[in-house]
Coordinates of C-alpha atoms in Angstrom, one line a residue:
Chain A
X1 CA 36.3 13.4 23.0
X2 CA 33.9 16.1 23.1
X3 CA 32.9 15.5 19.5
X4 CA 32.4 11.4 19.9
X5 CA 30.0 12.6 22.4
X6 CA 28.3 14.6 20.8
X7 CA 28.3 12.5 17.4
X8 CA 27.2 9.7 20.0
X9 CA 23.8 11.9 21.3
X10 CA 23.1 12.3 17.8
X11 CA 22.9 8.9 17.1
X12 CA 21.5 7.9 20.0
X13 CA 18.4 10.6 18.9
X14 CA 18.4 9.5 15.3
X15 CA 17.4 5.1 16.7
X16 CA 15.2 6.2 19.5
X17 CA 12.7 8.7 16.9
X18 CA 13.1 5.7 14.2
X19 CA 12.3 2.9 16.7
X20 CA 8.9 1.4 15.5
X21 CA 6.4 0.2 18.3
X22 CA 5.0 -2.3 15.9
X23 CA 6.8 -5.1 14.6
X24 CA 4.4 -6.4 12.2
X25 CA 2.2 -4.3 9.9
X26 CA -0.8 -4.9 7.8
X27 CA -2.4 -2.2 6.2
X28 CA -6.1 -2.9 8.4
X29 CA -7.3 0.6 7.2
X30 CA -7.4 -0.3 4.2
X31 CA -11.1 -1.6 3.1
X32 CA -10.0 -4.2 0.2
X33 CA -6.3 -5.7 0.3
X34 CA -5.4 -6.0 -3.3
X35 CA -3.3 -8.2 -4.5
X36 CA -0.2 -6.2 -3.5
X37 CA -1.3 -6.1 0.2
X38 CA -1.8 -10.1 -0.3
X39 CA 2.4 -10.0 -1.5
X40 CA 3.1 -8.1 1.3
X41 CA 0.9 -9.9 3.8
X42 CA 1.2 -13.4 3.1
X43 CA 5.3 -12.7 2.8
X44 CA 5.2 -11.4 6.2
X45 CA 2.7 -13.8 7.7
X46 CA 4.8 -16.6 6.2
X47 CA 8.0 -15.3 7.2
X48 CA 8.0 -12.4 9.2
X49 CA 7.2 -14.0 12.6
X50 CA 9.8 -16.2 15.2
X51 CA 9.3 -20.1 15.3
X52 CA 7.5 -19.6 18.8
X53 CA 5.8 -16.2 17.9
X54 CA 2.0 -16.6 17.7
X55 CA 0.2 -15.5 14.5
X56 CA -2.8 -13.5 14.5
X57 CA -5.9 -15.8 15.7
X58 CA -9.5 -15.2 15.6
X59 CA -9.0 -15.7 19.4
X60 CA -6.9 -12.7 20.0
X61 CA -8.8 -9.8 20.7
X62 CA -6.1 -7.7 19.1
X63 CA -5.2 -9.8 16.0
X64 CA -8.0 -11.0 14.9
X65 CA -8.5 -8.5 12.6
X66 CA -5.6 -9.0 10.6
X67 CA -7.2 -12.8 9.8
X68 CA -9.9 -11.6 9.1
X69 CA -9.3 -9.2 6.5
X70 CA -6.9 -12.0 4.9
X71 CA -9.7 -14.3 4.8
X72 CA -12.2 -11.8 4.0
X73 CA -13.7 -12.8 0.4
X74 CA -14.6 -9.2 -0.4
X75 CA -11.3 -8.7 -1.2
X76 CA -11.6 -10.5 -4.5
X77 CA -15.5 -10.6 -4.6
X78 CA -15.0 -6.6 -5.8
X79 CA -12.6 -7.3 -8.3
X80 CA -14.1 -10.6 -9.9
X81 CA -18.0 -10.0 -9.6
X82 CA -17.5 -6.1 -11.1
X83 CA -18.9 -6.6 -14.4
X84 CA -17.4 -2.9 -15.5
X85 CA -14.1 -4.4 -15.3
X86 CA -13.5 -6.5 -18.7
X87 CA -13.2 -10.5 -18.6
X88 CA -9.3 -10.6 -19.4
X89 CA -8.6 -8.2 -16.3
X90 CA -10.6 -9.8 -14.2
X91 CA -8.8 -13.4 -15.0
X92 CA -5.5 -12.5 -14.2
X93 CA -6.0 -11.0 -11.0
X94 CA -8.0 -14.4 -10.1
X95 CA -4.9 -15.9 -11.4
X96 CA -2.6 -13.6 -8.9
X97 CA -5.0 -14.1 -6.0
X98 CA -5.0 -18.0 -6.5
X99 CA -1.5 -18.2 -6.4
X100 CA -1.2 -16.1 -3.3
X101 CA -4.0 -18.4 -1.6
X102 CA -1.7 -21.6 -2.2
X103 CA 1.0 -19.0 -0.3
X104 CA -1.8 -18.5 2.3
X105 CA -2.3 -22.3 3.1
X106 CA 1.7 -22.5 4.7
X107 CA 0.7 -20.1 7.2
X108 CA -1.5 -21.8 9.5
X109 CA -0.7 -25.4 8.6
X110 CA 2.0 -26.2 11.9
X111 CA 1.4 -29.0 14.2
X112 CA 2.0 -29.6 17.7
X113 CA 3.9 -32.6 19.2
X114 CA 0.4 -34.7 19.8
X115 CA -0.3 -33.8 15.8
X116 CA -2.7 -31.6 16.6
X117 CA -3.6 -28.1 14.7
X118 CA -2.5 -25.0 16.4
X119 CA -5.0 -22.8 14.0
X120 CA -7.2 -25.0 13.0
X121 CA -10.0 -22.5 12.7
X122 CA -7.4 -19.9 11.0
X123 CA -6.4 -22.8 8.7
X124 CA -9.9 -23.7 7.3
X125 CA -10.7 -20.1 7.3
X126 CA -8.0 -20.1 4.6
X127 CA -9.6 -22.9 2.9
X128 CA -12.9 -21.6 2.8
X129 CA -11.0 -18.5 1.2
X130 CA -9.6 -20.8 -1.6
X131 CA -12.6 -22.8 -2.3
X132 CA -14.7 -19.6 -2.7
X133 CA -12.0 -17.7 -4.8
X134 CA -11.5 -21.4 -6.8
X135 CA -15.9 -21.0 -8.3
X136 CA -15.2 -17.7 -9.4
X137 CA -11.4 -18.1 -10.9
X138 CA -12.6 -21.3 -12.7
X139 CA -15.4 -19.7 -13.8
X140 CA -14.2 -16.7 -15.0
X141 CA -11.3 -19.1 -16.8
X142 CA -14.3 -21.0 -18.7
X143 CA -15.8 -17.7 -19.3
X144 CA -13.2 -16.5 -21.4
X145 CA -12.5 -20.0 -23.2
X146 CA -16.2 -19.9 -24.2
X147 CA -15.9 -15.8 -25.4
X148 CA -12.5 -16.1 -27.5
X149 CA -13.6 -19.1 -29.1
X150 CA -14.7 -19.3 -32.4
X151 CA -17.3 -21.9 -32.3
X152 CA -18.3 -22.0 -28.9
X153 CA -20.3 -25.4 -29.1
X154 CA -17.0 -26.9 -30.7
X155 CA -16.2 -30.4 -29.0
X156 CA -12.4 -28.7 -28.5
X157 CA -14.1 -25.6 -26.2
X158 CA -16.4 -28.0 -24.5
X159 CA -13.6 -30.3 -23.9
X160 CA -11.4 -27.6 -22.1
X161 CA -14.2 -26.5 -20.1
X162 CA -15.2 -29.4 -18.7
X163 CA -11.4 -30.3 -18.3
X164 CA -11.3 -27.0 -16.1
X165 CA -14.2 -28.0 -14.2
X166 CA -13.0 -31.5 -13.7
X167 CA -9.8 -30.0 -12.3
X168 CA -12.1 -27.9 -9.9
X169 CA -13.7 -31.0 -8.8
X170 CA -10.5 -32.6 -8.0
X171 CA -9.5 -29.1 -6.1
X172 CA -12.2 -29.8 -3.7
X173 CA -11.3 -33.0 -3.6
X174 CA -8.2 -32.2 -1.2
X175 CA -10.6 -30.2 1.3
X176 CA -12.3 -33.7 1.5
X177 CA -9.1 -35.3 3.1
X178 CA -8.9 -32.7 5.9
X179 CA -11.2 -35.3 7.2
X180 CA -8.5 -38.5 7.0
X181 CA -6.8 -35.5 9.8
X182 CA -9.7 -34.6 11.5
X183 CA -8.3 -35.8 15.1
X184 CA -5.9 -32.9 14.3
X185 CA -8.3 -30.2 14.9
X186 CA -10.7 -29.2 17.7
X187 CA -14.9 -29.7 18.2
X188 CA -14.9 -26.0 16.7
X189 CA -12.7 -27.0 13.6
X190 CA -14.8 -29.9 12.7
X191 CA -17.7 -27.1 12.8
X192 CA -16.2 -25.3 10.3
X193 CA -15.2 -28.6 8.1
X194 CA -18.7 -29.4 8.4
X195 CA -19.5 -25.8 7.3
X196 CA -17.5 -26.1 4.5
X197 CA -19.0 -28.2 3.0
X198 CA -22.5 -27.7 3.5
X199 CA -21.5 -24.3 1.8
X200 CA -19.0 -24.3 -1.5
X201 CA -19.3 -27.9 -1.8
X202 CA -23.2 -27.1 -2.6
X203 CA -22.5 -24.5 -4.1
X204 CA -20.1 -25.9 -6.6
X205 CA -22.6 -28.2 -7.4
X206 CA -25.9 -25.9 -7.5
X207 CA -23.1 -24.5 -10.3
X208 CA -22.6 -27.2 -12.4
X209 CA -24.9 -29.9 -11.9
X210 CA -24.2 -32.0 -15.0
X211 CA -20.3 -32.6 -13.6
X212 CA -19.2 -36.0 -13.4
X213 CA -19.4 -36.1 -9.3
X214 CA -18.2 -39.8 -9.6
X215 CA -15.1 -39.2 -7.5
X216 CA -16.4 -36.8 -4.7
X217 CA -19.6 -39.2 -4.3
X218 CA -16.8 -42.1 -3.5
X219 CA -14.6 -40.0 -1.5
X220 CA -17.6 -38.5 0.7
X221 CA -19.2 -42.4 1.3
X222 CA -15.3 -43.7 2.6
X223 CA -15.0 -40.3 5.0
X224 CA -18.6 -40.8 6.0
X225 CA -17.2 -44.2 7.5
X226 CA -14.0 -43.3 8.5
X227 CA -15.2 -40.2 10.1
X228 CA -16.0 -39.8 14.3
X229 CA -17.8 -36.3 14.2
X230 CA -21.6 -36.3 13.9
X231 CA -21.8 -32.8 11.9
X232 CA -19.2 -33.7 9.3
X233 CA -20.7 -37.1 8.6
X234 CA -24.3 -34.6 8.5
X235 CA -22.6 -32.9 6.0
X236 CA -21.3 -35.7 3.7
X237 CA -24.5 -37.2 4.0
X238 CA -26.3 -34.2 2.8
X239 CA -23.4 -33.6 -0.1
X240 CA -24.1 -37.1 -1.2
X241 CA -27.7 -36.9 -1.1
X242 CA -27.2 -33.6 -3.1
X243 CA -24.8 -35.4 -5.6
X244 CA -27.7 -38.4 -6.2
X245 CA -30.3 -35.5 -6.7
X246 CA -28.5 -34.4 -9.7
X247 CA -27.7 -37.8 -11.3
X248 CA -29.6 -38.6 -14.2
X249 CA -32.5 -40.7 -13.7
X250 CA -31.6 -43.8 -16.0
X251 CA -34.5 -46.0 -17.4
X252 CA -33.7 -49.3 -18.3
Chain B
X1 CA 15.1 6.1 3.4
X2 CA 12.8 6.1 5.9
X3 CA 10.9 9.7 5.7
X4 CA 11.0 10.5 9.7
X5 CA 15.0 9.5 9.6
X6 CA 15.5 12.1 6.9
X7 CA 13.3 14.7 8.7
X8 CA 15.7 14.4 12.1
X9 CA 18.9 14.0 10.8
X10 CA 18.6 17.3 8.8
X11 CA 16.9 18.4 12.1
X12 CA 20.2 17.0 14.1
X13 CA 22.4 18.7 11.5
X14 CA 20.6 22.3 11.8
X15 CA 20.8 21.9 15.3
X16 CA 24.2 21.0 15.6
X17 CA 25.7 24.1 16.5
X18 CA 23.2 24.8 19.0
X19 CA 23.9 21.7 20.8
X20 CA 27.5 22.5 20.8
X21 CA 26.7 25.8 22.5
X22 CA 24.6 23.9 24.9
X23 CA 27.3 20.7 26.0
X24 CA 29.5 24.3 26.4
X25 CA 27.2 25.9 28.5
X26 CA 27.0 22.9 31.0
X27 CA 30.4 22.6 31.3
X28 CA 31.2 26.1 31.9
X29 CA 28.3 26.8 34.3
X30 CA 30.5 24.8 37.5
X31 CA 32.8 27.8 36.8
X32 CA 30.3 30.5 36.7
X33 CA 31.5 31.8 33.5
X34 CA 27.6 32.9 31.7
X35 CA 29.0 34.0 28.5
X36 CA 28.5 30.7 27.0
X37 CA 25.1 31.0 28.4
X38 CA 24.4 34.1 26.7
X39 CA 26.1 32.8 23.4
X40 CA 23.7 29.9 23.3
X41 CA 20.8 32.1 24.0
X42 CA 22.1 34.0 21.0
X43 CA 22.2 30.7 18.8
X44 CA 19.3 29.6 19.9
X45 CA 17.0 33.0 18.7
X46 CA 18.7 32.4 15.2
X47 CA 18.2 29.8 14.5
X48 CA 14.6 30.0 15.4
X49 CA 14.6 33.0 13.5
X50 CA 15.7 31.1 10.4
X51 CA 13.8 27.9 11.2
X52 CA 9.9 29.5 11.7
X53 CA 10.2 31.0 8.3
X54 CA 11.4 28.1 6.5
X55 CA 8.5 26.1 8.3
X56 CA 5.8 29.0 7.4
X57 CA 6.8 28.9 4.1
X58 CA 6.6 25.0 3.8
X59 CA 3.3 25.3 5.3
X60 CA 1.9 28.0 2.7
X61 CA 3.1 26.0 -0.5
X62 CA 1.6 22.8 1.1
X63 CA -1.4 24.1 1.2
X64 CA -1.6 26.1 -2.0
X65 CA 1.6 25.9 -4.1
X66 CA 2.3 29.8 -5.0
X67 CA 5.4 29.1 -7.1
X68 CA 3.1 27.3 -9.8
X69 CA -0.1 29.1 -9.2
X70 CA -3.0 29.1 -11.3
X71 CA -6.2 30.6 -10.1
X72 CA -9.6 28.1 -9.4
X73 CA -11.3 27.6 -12.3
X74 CA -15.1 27.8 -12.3
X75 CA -17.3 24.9 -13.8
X76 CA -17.6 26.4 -17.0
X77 CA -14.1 24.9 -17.5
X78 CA -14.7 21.9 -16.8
X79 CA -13.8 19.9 -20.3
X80 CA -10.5 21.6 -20.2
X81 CA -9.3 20.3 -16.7
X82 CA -6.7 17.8 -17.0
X83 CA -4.0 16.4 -14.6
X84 CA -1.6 19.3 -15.9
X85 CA -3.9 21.6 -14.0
X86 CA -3.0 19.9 -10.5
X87 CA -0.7 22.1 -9.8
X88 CA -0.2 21.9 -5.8
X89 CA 2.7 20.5 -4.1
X90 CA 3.1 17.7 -1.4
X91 CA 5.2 17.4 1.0
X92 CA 4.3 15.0 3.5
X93 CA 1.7 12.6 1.9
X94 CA 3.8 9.9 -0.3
X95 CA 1.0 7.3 -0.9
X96 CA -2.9 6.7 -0.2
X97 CA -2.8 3.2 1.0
X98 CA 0.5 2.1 0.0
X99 CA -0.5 3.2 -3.6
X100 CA 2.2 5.6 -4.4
X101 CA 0.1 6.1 -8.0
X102 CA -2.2 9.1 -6.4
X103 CA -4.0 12.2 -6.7
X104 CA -6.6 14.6 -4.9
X105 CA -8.8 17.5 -5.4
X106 CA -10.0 20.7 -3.8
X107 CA -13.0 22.3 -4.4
X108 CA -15.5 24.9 -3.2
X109 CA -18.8 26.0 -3.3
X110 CA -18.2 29.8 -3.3
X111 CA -20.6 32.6 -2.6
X112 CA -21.2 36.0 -2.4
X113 CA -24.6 37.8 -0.8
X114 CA -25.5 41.0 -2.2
X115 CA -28.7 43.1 -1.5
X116 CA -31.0 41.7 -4.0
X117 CA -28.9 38.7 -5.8
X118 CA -26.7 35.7 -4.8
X119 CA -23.4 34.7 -6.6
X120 CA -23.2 30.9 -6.1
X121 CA -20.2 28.6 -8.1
X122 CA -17.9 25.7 -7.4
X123 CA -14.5 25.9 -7.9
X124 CA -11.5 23.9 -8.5
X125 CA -8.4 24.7 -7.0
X126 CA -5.7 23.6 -9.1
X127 CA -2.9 25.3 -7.3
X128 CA -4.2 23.1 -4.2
X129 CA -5.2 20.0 -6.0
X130 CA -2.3 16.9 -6.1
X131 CA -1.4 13.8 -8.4
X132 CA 1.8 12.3 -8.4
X133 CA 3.0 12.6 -11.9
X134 CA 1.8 15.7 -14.0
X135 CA 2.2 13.3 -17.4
X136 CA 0.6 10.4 -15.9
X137 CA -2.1 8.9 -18.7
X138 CA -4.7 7.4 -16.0
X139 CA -8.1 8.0 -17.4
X140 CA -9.4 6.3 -14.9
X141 CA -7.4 8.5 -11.6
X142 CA -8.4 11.8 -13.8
X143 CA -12.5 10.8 -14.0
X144 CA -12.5 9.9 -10.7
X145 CA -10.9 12.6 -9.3
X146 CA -13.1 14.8 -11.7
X147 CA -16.0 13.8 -10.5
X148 CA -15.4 15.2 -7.9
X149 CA -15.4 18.7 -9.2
X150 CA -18.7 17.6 -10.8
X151 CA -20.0 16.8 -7.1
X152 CA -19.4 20.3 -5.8
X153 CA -21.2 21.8 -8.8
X154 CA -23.9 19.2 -8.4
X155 CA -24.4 20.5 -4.6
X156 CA -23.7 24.3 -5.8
X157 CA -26.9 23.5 -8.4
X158 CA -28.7 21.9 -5.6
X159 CA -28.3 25.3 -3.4
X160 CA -29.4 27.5 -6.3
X161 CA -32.4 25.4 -6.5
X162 CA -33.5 25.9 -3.2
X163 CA -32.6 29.8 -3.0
X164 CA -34.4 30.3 -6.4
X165 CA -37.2 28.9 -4.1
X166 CA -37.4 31.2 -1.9
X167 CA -40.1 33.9 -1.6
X168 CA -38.5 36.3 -0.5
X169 CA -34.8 37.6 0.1
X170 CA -33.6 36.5 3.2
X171 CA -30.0 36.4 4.0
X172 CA -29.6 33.9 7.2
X173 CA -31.9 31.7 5.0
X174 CA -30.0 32.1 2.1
X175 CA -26.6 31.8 4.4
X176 CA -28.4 28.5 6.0
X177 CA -29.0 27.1 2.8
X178 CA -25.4 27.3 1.2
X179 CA -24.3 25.9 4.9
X180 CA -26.2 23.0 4.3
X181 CA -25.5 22.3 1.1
X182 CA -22.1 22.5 1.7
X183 CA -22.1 19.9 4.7
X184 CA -24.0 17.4 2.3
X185 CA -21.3 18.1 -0.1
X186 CA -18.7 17.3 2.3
X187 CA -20.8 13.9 3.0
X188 CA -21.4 12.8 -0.4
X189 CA -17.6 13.7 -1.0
X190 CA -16.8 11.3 1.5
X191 CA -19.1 8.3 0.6
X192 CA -18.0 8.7 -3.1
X193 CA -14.6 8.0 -2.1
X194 CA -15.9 5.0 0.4
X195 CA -17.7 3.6 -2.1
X196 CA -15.8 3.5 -4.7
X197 CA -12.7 3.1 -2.7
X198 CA -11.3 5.7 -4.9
X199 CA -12.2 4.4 -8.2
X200 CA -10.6 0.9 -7.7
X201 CA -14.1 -0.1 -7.4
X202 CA -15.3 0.1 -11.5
X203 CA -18.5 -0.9 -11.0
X204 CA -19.7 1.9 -8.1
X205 CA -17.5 4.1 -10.1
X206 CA -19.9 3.8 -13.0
X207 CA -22.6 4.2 -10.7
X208 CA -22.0 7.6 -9.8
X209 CA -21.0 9.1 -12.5
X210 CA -24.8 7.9 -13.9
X211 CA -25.8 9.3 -11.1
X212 CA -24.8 12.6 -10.8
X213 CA -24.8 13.4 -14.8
X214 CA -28.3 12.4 -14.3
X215 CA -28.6 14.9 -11.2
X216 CA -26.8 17.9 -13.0
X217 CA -28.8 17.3 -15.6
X218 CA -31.9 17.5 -14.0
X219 CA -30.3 20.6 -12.7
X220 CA -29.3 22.1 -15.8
X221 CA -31.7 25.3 -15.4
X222 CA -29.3 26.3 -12.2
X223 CA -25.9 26.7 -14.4
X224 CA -25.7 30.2 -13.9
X225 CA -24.1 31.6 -10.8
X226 CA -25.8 34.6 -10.2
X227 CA -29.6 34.3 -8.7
X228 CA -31.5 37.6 -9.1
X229 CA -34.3 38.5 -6.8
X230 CA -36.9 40.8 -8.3
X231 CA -39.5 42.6 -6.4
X232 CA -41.8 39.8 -6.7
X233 CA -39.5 38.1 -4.4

């Protein structure tokens, strides 16, 4: 008896010292989240939390840190813009942290009954992540075509890099039909649509203004009808108006 | 297993007879019997006895591990310095932001004032300095973290400058002067690590090492440690 009680005390001490206040952690001390971090993040974002829990949201005081240091494009702007690091390297942890971004777009994507976004703003703050990260992987990608090749002017290189960029065009394309939803998100998510665009669908262009924008000039004309919200149809009017500038003047 | 869980069960098991002596005491004190009282007392000095020792001495080896000792090396030295000279020992510290692939250094600026002459070097104290696997081939951990020892002996340099400077021989100057430059050692130190995020960023990793090459260059006249004041002075 007396030893159960004792054996009892013991275990008792041993749970409360390993009881752990916090049930999530992220490593926010941490100034760049690698691509490790992103595993271990993403995983727990994803599914770590209840079905009613509430993820961290720019709105909370107390987790909005953890978003934004997910969504903060540093994180791979140090790796992919260091021009010490060599090309190879520097594509394969694009690689890695576009493959953890199509992770990151499950974690904000639930719906209400009325169809409506809960985290609309975390959600497009994911997208904006991916459409930032997508101009420099698919650069870097083209990068490298264009430095192992052995002719770089060869019709077989230019083929694959325009193929590449093509693909990046139609990779935006899907942002574009955020706007078919766009009664699922709030006044301040349409903002940030709108912002979207103005931003790395410009700059996409500003970077490779011979594309074929064919597609994206279509899409953006049907959502600029289809479309109730005055700063996203300012948007798509300035993307198309951006898209004519760079079309080449034809004479008859 | 979960560090703190192995730290309180070997706790809990030490402890055991202790708390034995104490569930005894409480019983028998309704009787008014104080020898188990006495005989925990007697347990408890003991194992104190034997506990603050083994603590002292995991204290000592953390901070400089004795049992591989090697004495700092001045500057002199500095081609020589690989990761078989971090020689210290660490108990507590099992990753530096959930990289478990890590090292650190210690250095010092050390000086000595005599009546007409000041002894001035950095050191690098391998007994105290860390990395987590003696054969590890990271050329990249080892120039960070030797760049380190450079930045002391940039700052050391930087002192000697100033002293050499001086007109005359003047000890709370002198004393001021190594103060300082120690305190913008600690600060460069610190941004060094900031900024490159402890190497992982190449590119400002590159940038120092220009940098303070370039500096220690430009400082090259101050290698010596010893600063002799003449009468001129």
């Amino acid at each position: 008896m007396k030893k159960t009680r004792f054996l009892l005390f013991a275990l008792l001490c041993v749970i409360l010292t390993n009881c752990k206040t916090e049930k999530h952690e992220f490593p926010l001390d941490k100034r760049y989240w690698d691509i490790n971090d992103y595993e271990k993040v993403v995983l727990e974002l994803n599914y770590g939390y209840e079905d009613d829990e509430k993820l961290p949201t720019f709105d909370n005081p107390e987790t909005r840190i953890i978003v934004e240091k997910l969504t903060d494009q540093q994180n791979f702007n140090i790796v992919l813009n260091d021009n010490e690091l060599g090309l190879n390297h520097r594509n394969q942890v694009a690689e890695k942290f576009f493959n953890e971004w199509n992770d990151m777009n499950k974690i904000y994507d639930a719906t209400d009954r009325k169809d409506q976004y809960l985290y609309d703003k975390e959600l497009l703050a994911v997208w904006h992540f991916g459409l930032g990260l997508q101009l420099k992987y698919f650069k870097l990608g083209n990068d490298q075509i264009i430095e192992n090749a052995d002719d770089p002017n060869s019709a077989r290189v230019l083929n694959n890099v325009n193929s590449n960029i093509s693909t990046l065009i139609k990779n935006y394309l899907i942002y574009l039909d955020e706007i078919n939803k766009e009664k699922a998100f709030t006044e301040e998510g349409k903002t940030k649509i709108a912002e979207g665009i103005n931003k790395y669908f410009h700059e996409l262009i500003n970077l490779y203004p011979e594309a074929n924008y064919s597609g994206m000039k279509n899409k953006a004309e049907l959502m600029l009808k289809k479309s109730e919200s005055d700063e996203i149809k300012s948007s798509l009017t300035k993307l198309i108006e951006l898209i004519n500038s760079k079309e080449p003047i034809t004479t008859p | 297993m979960n560090e703190n869980l192995i730290g309180t069960i070997i706790l809990l098991l030490y402890f055991s007879p202790l708390f034995y002596q104490l569930s005894l005491v409480i019983k028998e004190r309704k009787k008014g019997n104080k020898i188990p009282l006495k005989k925990f007392l007697k347990f408890m000095k003991y194992s104190f006895i034997v506990l603050i020792p083994i603590i002292i001495g995991f204290a000592v080896l953390s901070h400089t591990n004795y049992l591989d000792y090697e004495k700092p090396l001045t500057f002199d030295k500095y081609d020589q310095i690989t990761f078989k000279n971090f020689r210290g020992l660490e108990f507590f510290k099992k990753s530096l932001y959930g990289n478990e692939s890590f090292a650190y250094v210690v250095t010092s600026i050390d000086s000595e004032i005599e009546d007409n002459s000041v002894t001035l070097q950095s050191l690098f104290h391998p007994s105290r300095s860390f990395v987590y696997k003696k054969n590890t081939d990271s050329k990249e951990l080892l120039t960070h973290e030797k760049y380190h020892i450079k930045i002391t002996e940039l700052f050391a340099r930087k002192a000697k400058e100033r002293i050499s400077n001086l007109n005359r021989f003047e000890k709370s100057e002198i004393e001021g002067i190594i103060s300082d430059a120690k305190n913008k050692e600690n600060e460069f130190q610190k941004d060094y690590d900031y900024n490159t995020f402890h190497s992982y960023v190449l590119s400002e990793q590159k940038r120092y090492e220009k940098e303070v090459d370039s500096l220690l260059n430009l400082l090259s006249q101050y290698k010596q440690p010893k600063i002799q004041f003449n009468e001129k002075n």
